[in-house]
Short mmCIF file of C-alpha atoms in Angstrom, two decimals:
data_model
loop_
_atom_site.label_atom_id
_atom_site.label_comp_id
_atom_site.label_asym_id
_atom_site.label_seq_id
_atom_site.Cartn_x
_atom_site.Cartn_y
_atom_site.Cartn_z
CA MET T 30 0.00 0.00 0.00
CA PRO T 31 1.11 3.63 -0.35
CA GLU T 32 4.24 4.68 1.50
CA SER T 33 3.82 8.44 1.65
CA LEU T 34 1.60 11.40 0.82
CA ASN T 35 2.39 14.41 -1.34
CA ASN T 36 5.23 12.83 -3.30
CA LYS T 37 5.14 14.41 -6.77
CA LYS T 38 7.73 12.23 -8.48
CA ALA T 39 6.64 10.25 -11.52
CA HIS T 40 7.32 6.51 -11.40
CA PRO T 41 7.39 3.62 -13.85
CA TYR T 42 4.22 1.58 -14.23
CA GLY T 43 3.65 -0.64 -11.21
CA ASP T 44 5.91 1.40 -8.90
CA GLY T 45 4.29 4.84 -8.66
CA GLU T 46 1.21 3.35 -6.97
CA LYS T 47 3.20 3.42 -3.70
CA PHE T 48 2.82 7.20 -3.48
CA ILE T 49 -0.17 9.48 -2.96
CA GLU T 50 -0.31 13.15 -3.83
CA LEU T 51 -3.07 15.23 -2.24
CA ILE T 52 -4.20 17.82 -4.75
CA PRO T 53 -6.68 20.73 -4.88
CA LEU T 54 -9.64 20.60 -7.24
CA ARG T 55 -8.51 21.67 -10.70
CA GLY T 56 -11.23 22.47 -13.19
CA GLU T 57 -14.45 20.48 -13.20
CA ALA T 58 -14.51 17.12 -11.43
CA MET T 59 -18.05 16.02 -12.26
CA GLY T 60 -19.06 14.63 -15.63
CA THR T 61 -20.77 11.69 -17.33
CA CYS T 62 -19.29 8.24 -17.84
CA ALA T 63 -16.58 8.37 -20.50
CA THR T 64 -17.60 5.05 -22.08
CA PHE T 65 -20.73 6.48 -23.73
CA ASN T 66 -21.35 5.38 -27.31
CA ARG T 67 -24.71 5.97 -28.98
CA LYS T 68 -24.81 2.42 -30.40
CA TYR T 69 -24.75 0.88 -26.93
CA ILE T 70 -27.09 1.25 -23.96
CA CYS T 71 -25.41 3.37 -21.29
CA CYS T 72 -26.90 3.92 -17.82
CA ASN T 73 -25.90 7.62 -17.94
CA VAL T 74 -24.27 7.55 -14.51
CA HIS T 75 -22.35 10.65 -13.43
CA VAL T 76 -18.78 10.45 -12.20
CA LEU T 77 -16.87 12.55 -9.70
CA ARG T 78 -13.20 12.43 -10.62
CA SER T 79 -11.87 12.67 -7.08
CA VAL T 80 -9.34 9.82 -7.25
CA HIS T 81 -6.71 9.38 -9.96
CA ASN T 82 -4.97 6.01 -10.26
CA CYS T 83 -5.06 2.93 -8.07
CA PRO T 84 -2.76 0.83 -5.86
CA PHE T 85 -4.24 -2.36 -7.29
CA GLN T 86 -2.87 -3.98 -10.43
CA CYS T 87 -5.62 -5.67 -12.42
CA THR T 88 -4.24 -7.01 -15.68
CA TYR T 89 -7.21 -5.70 -17.66
CA CYS T 90 -7.35 -2.21 -16.10
CA PHE T 91 -7.70 0.59 -18.66
CA LEU T 92 -5.71 2.97 -16.43
CA GLN T 93 -2.46 1.47 -17.71
CA ASN T 94 -3.42 2.92 -21.09
CA TYR T 95 -4.88 6.17 -19.76
CA LEU T 96 -2.73 7.48 -16.89
CA ASN T 97 0.97 7.57 -17.61
CA ASP T 98 2.63 9.34 -14.69
CA GLY T 99 2.38 6.35 -12.36
CA GLY T 100 1.48 8.25 -9.20
CA MET T 101 -1.84 8.40 -7.35
CA LYS T 102 -3.65 11.68 -6.78
CA VAL T 103 -6.54 12.34 -4.41
CA VAL T 104 -8.55 15.57 -4.37
CA SER T 105 -8.39 16.84 -0.80
CA ASP T 106 -10.79 19.80 -1.16
CA ILE T 107 -14.08 18.08 -0.35
CA ASP T 108 -15.94 21.38 0.05
CA SER T 109 -15.16 22.30 -3.56
CA LEU T 110 -16.19 18.83 -4.78
CA MET T 111 -19.50 19.08 -2.93
CA SER T 112 -20.11 22.61 -4.19
CA GLU T 113 -19.80 21.35 -7.75
CA VAL T 114 -22.12 18.41 -7.02
CA LYS T 115 -24.71 20.68 -5.41
CA GLU T 116 -24.66 23.14 -8.29
CA LYS T 117 -25.35 20.30 -10.72
CA VAL T 118 -28.06 18.43 -8.82
CA PHE T 119 -29.84 21.58 -7.64
CA SER T 120 -30.10 22.73 -11.27
CA GLU T 121 -32.37 19.75 -12.05
CA PRO T 122 -34.45 19.15 -8.90
CA ARG T 123 -36.89 16.79 -10.68
CA ARG T 124 -34.12 14.38 -11.57
CA PHE T 125 -32.29 11.88 -9.32
CA PHE T 126 -28.52 11.65 -9.90
CA ARG T 127 -26.27 8.63 -9.42
CA ILE T 128 -22.70 9.84 -8.89
CA GLY T 129 -19.69 7.54 -8.57
CA THR T 130 -16.06 8.21 -7.62
CA TRP T 131 -14.64 5.15 -9.34
CA GLU T 132 -13.96 6.18 -12.95
CA LEU T 133 -10.23 6.86 -12.53
CA GLY T 134 -9.50 4.83 -9.40
CA ASP T 135 -10.88 2.64 -6.63
CA SER T 136 -13.30 4.49 -4.33
CA LEU T 137 -12.03 2.96 -1.07
CA ALA T 138 -8.52 1.59 -1.66
CA LEU T 139 -6.92 4.73 -0.19
CA GLU T 140 -9.56 5.48 2.43
CA ASP T 141 -7.36 4.65 5.43
CA GLU T 142 -4.83 7.23 4.26
CA THR T 143 -7.14 9.99 3.03
CA GLY T 144 -10.61 9.71 4.63
CA GLN T 145 -12.05 11.16 1.42
CA ALA T 146 -14.97 8.75 1.04
CA ALA T 147 -16.21 9.29 4.59
CA ARG T 148 -16.38 13.05 4.02
CA LEU T 149 -18.22 12.56 0.75
CA VAL T 150 -20.72 10.22 2.44
CA LYS T 151 -21.47 12.97 4.96
CA GLY T 152 -21.82 15.52 2.17
CA PHE T 153 -24.25 13.42 0.15
CA SER T 154 -26.37 12.56 3.22
CA VAL T 155 -28.08 15.98 3.02
CA LEU T 156 -28.86 15.89 -0.71
CA ARG T 157 -32.45 15.12 -1.67
CA ASN T 158 -31.94 14.12 -5.31
CA ALA T 159 -28.59 12.34 -5.48
CA VAL T 160 -26.90 9.16 -4.36
CA LEU T 161 -23.16 8.50 -4.09
CA GLU T 162 -21.73 5.22 -5.36
CA LEU T 163 -18.46 4.03 -3.87
CA LYS T 164 -17.11 1.11 -5.93
CA THR T 165 -14.19 -0.98 -4.73
CA LYS T 166 -12.21 -4.21 -4.90
CA SER T 167 -10.92 -3.62 -1.40
CA ASP T 168 -12.10 -4.43 2.11
CA ARG T 169 -11.30 -0.95 3.49
CA VAL T 170 -14.70 -0.01 4.88
CA ASP T 171 -14.07 0.72 8.57
CA GLY T 172 -13.65 4.43 7.85
CA ILE T 173 -17.21 4.78 6.51
CA LEU T 174 -18.96 2.87 9.29
CA GLY T 175 -21.05 4.66 11.87
CA ILE T 176 -21.90 7.63 9.62
CA ASP T 177 -25.49 8.88 9.37
CA HIS T 178 -25.55 8.34 5.60
CA LYS T 179 -29.38 8.35 5.30
CA GLU T 180 -29.14 5.76 2.49
CA ARG T 181 -27.68 8.37 0.15
CA THR T 182 -24.62 6.17 -0.47
CA VAL T 183 -24.50 2.83 -2.27
CA VAL T 184 -21.34 0.88 -1.50
CA SER T 185 -20.54 -1.37 -4.45
CA TRP T 186 -18.12 -4.17 -5.11
CA SER T 187 -16.55 -5.34 -8.32
CA LEU T 188 -16.68 -9.10 -7.96
CA ASN T 189 -15.10 -12.01 -9.78
CA THR T 190 -14.28 -15.65 -9.28
CA GLU T 191 -11.44 -16.65 -6.99
CA ASP T 192 -9.43 -17.80 -10.00
CA ILE T 193 -9.68 -14.37 -11.64
CA ILE T 194 -8.97 -12.51 -8.39
CA ASN T 195 -5.88 -14.65 -7.77
CA HIS T 196 -4.49 -14.47 -11.31
CA GLU T 197 -5.71 -11.14 -12.74
CA GLU T 198 -6.62 -8.78 -9.87
CA HIS T 199 -3.28 -8.37 -8.14
CA ARG T 200 -3.08 -6.61 -4.74
CA THR T 201 -6.87 -6.51 -4.41
CA ALA T 202 -8.72 -7.93 -1.42
CA ALA T 203 -9.41 -11.66 -1.47
CA LEU T 204 -12.98 -12.69 -2.22
CA GLN T 205 -13.66 -13.72 1.38
CA ASP T 206 -12.38 -10.35 2.63
CA ARG T 207 -14.61 -8.50 0.18
CA LEU T 208 -17.60 -10.52 1.35
CA LEU T 209 -16.87 -9.75 5.00
CA ALA T 210 -16.64 -6.05 4.09
CA ILE T 211 -19.97 -6.23 2.26
CA LYS T 212 -21.59 -7.67 5.37
CA LYS T 213 -20.10 -4.89 7.51
CA VAL T 214 -21.52 -2.06 5.42
CA SER T 215 -24.85 -3.82 4.89
CA ASP T 216 -25.19 -4.26 8.65
CA ASP T 217 -24.42 -0.53 8.93
CA GLY T 218 -27.48 0.28 6.83
CA TYR T 219 -25.85 1.04 3.49
CA LEU T 220 -27.43 -0.08 0.24
CA ILE T 221 -25.24 -2.48 -1.73
CA GLY T 222 -24.27 -2.55 -5.41
CA LEU T 223 -22.88 -5.68 -7.09
CA HIS T 224 -20.83 -5.48 -10.29
CA PHE T 225 -20.06 -8.77 -12.00
CA ASP T 226 -17.94 -6.94 -14.52
CA PRO T 227 -15.79 -7.89 -16.26
CA MET T 228 -16.77 -11.51 -16.62
CA ILE T 229 -13.66 -13.24 -17.93
CA LEU T 230 -13.50 -16.52 -19.79
CA HIS T 231 -11.33 -19.06 -17.95
CA GLU T 232 -11.25 -22.78 -17.30
CA GLY T 233 -14.20 -23.76 -15.13
CA TRP T 234 -15.85 -20.34 -15.48
CA GLN T 235 -19.37 -21.75 -15.01
CA ARG T 236 -18.41 -23.43 -11.76
CA GLY T 237 -16.55 -20.30 -10.64
CA TYR T 238 -19.37 -17.83 -11.27
CA LYS T 239 -21.97 -20.18 -9.79
CA GLY T 240 -19.91 -20.44 -6.61
CA LEU T 241 -19.36 -16.67 -6.59
CA VAL T 242 -23.09 -15.90 -6.69
CA GLU T 243 -23.76 -18.42 -3.93
CA ALA T 244 -20.99 -16.94 -1.76
CA VAL T 245 -22.30 -13.40 -2.26
CA PHE T 246 -25.87 -14.16 -1.27
CA ASP T 247 -24.68 -16.18 1.68
CA VAL T 248 -23.77 -12.82 3.28
CA VAL T 249 -25.97 -10.30 1.41
CA ASP T 250 -29.70 -9.80 1.85
CA PRO T 251 -31.06 -9.45 -1.73
CA GLY T 252 -33.49 -6.87 -0.39
CA ARG T 253 -30.58 -4.51 0.37
CA VAL T 254 -29.09 -4.72 -3.14
CA ALA T 255 -29.73 -1.48 -5.02
CA TRP T 256 -28.54 -2.73 -8.41
CA ILE T 257 -26.50 -5.42 -10.13
CA SER T 258 -24.46 -4.96 -13.30
CA ILE T 259 -23.16 -7.61 -15.67
CA GLY T 260 -20.45 -7.01 -18.26
CA SER T 261 -17.58 -8.80 -19.95
CA LEU T 262 -13.90 -8.18 -20.65
CA ARG T 263 -13.26 -5.35 -23.08
CA PHE T 264 -10.31 -3.12 -23.85
CA ASN T 265 -8.97 -0.79 -26.53
CA PRO T 266 -6.96 -2.55 -29.27
CA GLU T 267 -3.73 -0.80 -28.31
CA MET T 268 -4.03 -2.20 -24.80
CA ARG T 269 -3.43 -5.78 -25.95
CA LYS T 270 0.32 -5.31 -26.28
CA MET T 271 0.41 -3.21 -23.11
CA ILE T 272 -1.30 -5.96 -21.12
CA GLU T 273 1.05 -8.59 -22.49
CA ASN T 274 4.11 -6.44 -21.66
CA ASN T 275 2.99 -5.47 -18.18
CA TYR T 276 1.62 -8.89 -17.27
CA PRO T 277 3.39 -11.55 -19.36
CA GLN T 278 1.86 -14.34 -17.26
CA THR T 279 -1.75 -13.50 -18.22
CA ASP T 280 -3.64 -15.19 -21.04
CA ILE T 281 -6.71 -12.93 -21.11
CA THR T 282 -5.73 -11.54 -24.53
CA THR T 283 -5.73 -14.95 -26.23
CA ALA T 284 -9.51 -15.48 -26.45
CA GLU T 285 -11.35 -14.87 -29.71
CA MET T 286 -12.43 -11.22 -29.75
CA VAL T 287 -13.98 -8.73 -32.16
CA LEU T 288 -13.73 -4.95 -32.46
CA GLY T 289 -16.96 -3.20 -31.50
CA ASP T 290 -18.30 0.13 -32.68
CA ASP T 291 -16.96 1.66 -29.46
CA ASN T 292 -13.43 0.70 -30.57
CA LYS T 293 -13.10 -1.93 -27.85
CA MET T 294 -12.13 -5.56 -28.23
CA ARG T 295 -14.69 -7.87 -26.69
CA TYR T 296 -15.71 -11.53 -26.79
CA VAL T 297 -17.77 -12.61 -29.78
CA LYS T 298 -21.49 -12.13 -29.22
CA PRO T 299 -22.51 -15.81 -28.86
CA LEU T 300 -19.96 -16.24 -26.07
CA ARG T 301 -21.06 -13.05 -24.31
CA LEU T 302 -24.67 -14.18 -24.49
CA GLU T 303 -23.75 -17.56 -23.04
CA MET T 304 -21.84 -15.98 -20.16
CA TYR T 305 -24.49 -13.35 -19.38
CA GLY T 306 -27.32 -15.85 -19.60
CA PHE T 307 -25.56 -18.26 -17.27
CA LEU T 308 -24.80 -15.62 -14.65
CA TYR T 309 -28.29 -14.11 -14.82
CA GLY T 310 -29.76 -17.56 -14.30
CA GLN T 311 -27.65 -17.98 -11.17
CA LEU T 312 -28.67 -14.55 -9.88
CA ARG T 313 -32.36 -15.32 -10.35
CA ARG T 314 -32.01 -18.14 -7.83
CA PHE T 315 -31.64 -15.46 -5.14
CA ILE T 316 -33.12 -12.16 -6.33
CA THR T 317 -36.69 -11.19 -7.07
CA GLU T 318 -37.95 -9.72 -10.32
CA ASP T 319 -37.91 -6.18 -8.94
CA CYS T 320 -34.15 -6.15 -8.28
CA LEU T 321 -32.53 -4.01 -10.97
CA VAL T 322 -30.08 -6.00 -13.13
CA TYR T 323 -28.51 -4.29 -16.12
CA LEU T 324 -25.87 -4.90 -18.77
CA CYS T 325 -22.92 -2.55 -19.01
CA MET T 326 -22.32 -1.17 -22.52
CA GLU T 327 -24.23 -3.69 -24.62
CA ARG T 328 -26.63 -3.29 -27.53
CA TRP T 329 -30.39 -3.52 -27.27
CA ASP T 330 -30.43 -6.95 -28.95
CA VAL T 331 -28.13 -8.43 -26.29
CA TRP T 332 -30.46 -7.07 -23.59
CA GLU T 333 -33.42 -8.59 -25.42
CA LYS T 334 -31.82 -12.02 -25.67
CA CYS T 335 -30.68 -12.01 -22.03
CA PHE T 336 -33.68 -10.46 -20.30
CA GLY T 337 -36.48 -10.51 -22.88
CA ARG T 338 -36.64 -6.70 -22.72
CA HIS T 339 -34.52 -3.60 -23.16
CA PRO T 340 -34.73 0.11 -22.25
CA ASP T 341 -36.15 2.37 -24.93
CA SER T 342 -33.28 4.83 -24.59
CA ILE T 343 -30.37 5.88 -22.43
CA ALA T 344 -32.66 8.34 -20.67
CA HIS T 345 -35.17 5.55 -20.08
CA LEU T 346 -32.54 3.42 -18.30
CA ASP T 347 -31.55 6.43 -16.18
CA TYR T 348 -35.22 6.79 -15.20
CA ILE T 349 -35.48 3.05 -14.44
CA PHE T 350 -32.72 3.44 -11.85
CA ALA T 351 -34.57 6.30 -10.16
CA GLU T 352 -37.91 4.50 -10.23
CA SER T 353 -36.34 1.39 -8.70
CA LEU T 354 -34.69 3.38 -5.89
CA TYR T 355 -37.96 5.16 -5.14
CA ARG T 356 -40.15 2.06 -5.23
CA ARG T 357 -37.84 -0.27 -3.33
CA PHE T 358 -36.12 2.05 -0.85
CA GLY T 359 -38.09 5.30 -0.78
CA VAL T 360 -34.99 7.44 -1.15
CA MET T 361 -36.94 10.19 -2.96
CA ASP T 362 -39.79 12.33 -1.67
CA GLU T 363 -41.88 11.87 -4.83
CA PRO T 364 -41.99 9.29 -7.62
CA PRO T 365 -39.72 10.18 -10.55
CA GLU T 366 -41.17 11.49 -13.79
CA ARG T 367 -39.71 10.02 -16.96
CA GLU T 368 -40.01 13.35 -18.78
CA ALA T 369 -37.37 14.86 -16.49
CA TYR T 370 -34.84 12.30 -17.74
CA GLU T 371 -35.77 12.55 -21.41
CA LYS T 372 -35.38 16.34 -21.29
CA SER T 373 -32.29 16.44 -19.07
CA LYS T 374 -29.69 18.89 -20.37
CA ASP T 375 -26.86 16.34 -20.20
CA THR T 376 -28.61 13.30 -21.64
CA PRO T 377 -26.35 12.33 -24.58
CA SER T 378 -27.51 13.22 -28.06
CA GLY T 379 -28.83 10.33 -30.13
CA ARG T 380 -30.21 8.81 -26.94
CA HIS T 381 -32.78 6.56 -28.56
CA ILE T 382 -31.29 3.15 -29.19
#
């Protein structure tokens, strides 16, 4: 884990993650998810770029192709971050915002050193039309326990089989440690998010993902799960060589893949459908129909074949999230109106799929 704060030296890949630099807010931190492509269904989540880089070393992580200075940076000015959030969410009071801190780093991996997430949880607890999502592969949750969060924070985990964690998600928390952390925050009243993304093809993947789902719901009450995402391995074409150079022991680049319209390599569609269908079948053993399960960055036809339905548009999926949170957890004062999402000023153009 990190050795020191405020070290500004650049380091080679895999070494700079030992150092954390606390930085002021520079420019705008809040935006929409960078993976948007009009040919795929996007959930239109907002991101708060408060963490830059990660101490973990997942072989498939896009940060090795995106951030090149090696060091980790954490925005220390929480008041400025919250001012930007408030300005955005107050400008559209009829809309409910989901805002995550995980786009450029893990939301909780550095929490023991920085305390950033705890301060954001407190800031979001007073907002009427927004929820914070903290997404992690760590077990570092003690710092956010005991806060009066008022269910305005969803603590989410990126989950994978033990084989993938052991071989591809280096330095991350072991599966059992993640599960214990999930139980801690659930017992503390937080809503839980589950992200089975990226699913990765490997020997015995059916057995692995079946066991993973069973292990998760051995500790998680399905009634406390806000949402579940499913996605599969994908990366930019130029990352293939980078992955092979940085992690010569991995074989994740050897599977048959195709280039999608979003310029990402991904498994061929029949294989993705097989993997999604299998996992969704396992999930349905434990969750009810009203639990929100969605696909990350897939076309409408893949949704249709997996679930027998698909959102009408990106704005529609955004509304579905809000409606689910209102109906299942009552986190809004009034039921959401779909029109507010269709007419939102930052809904991407070409939103109808």
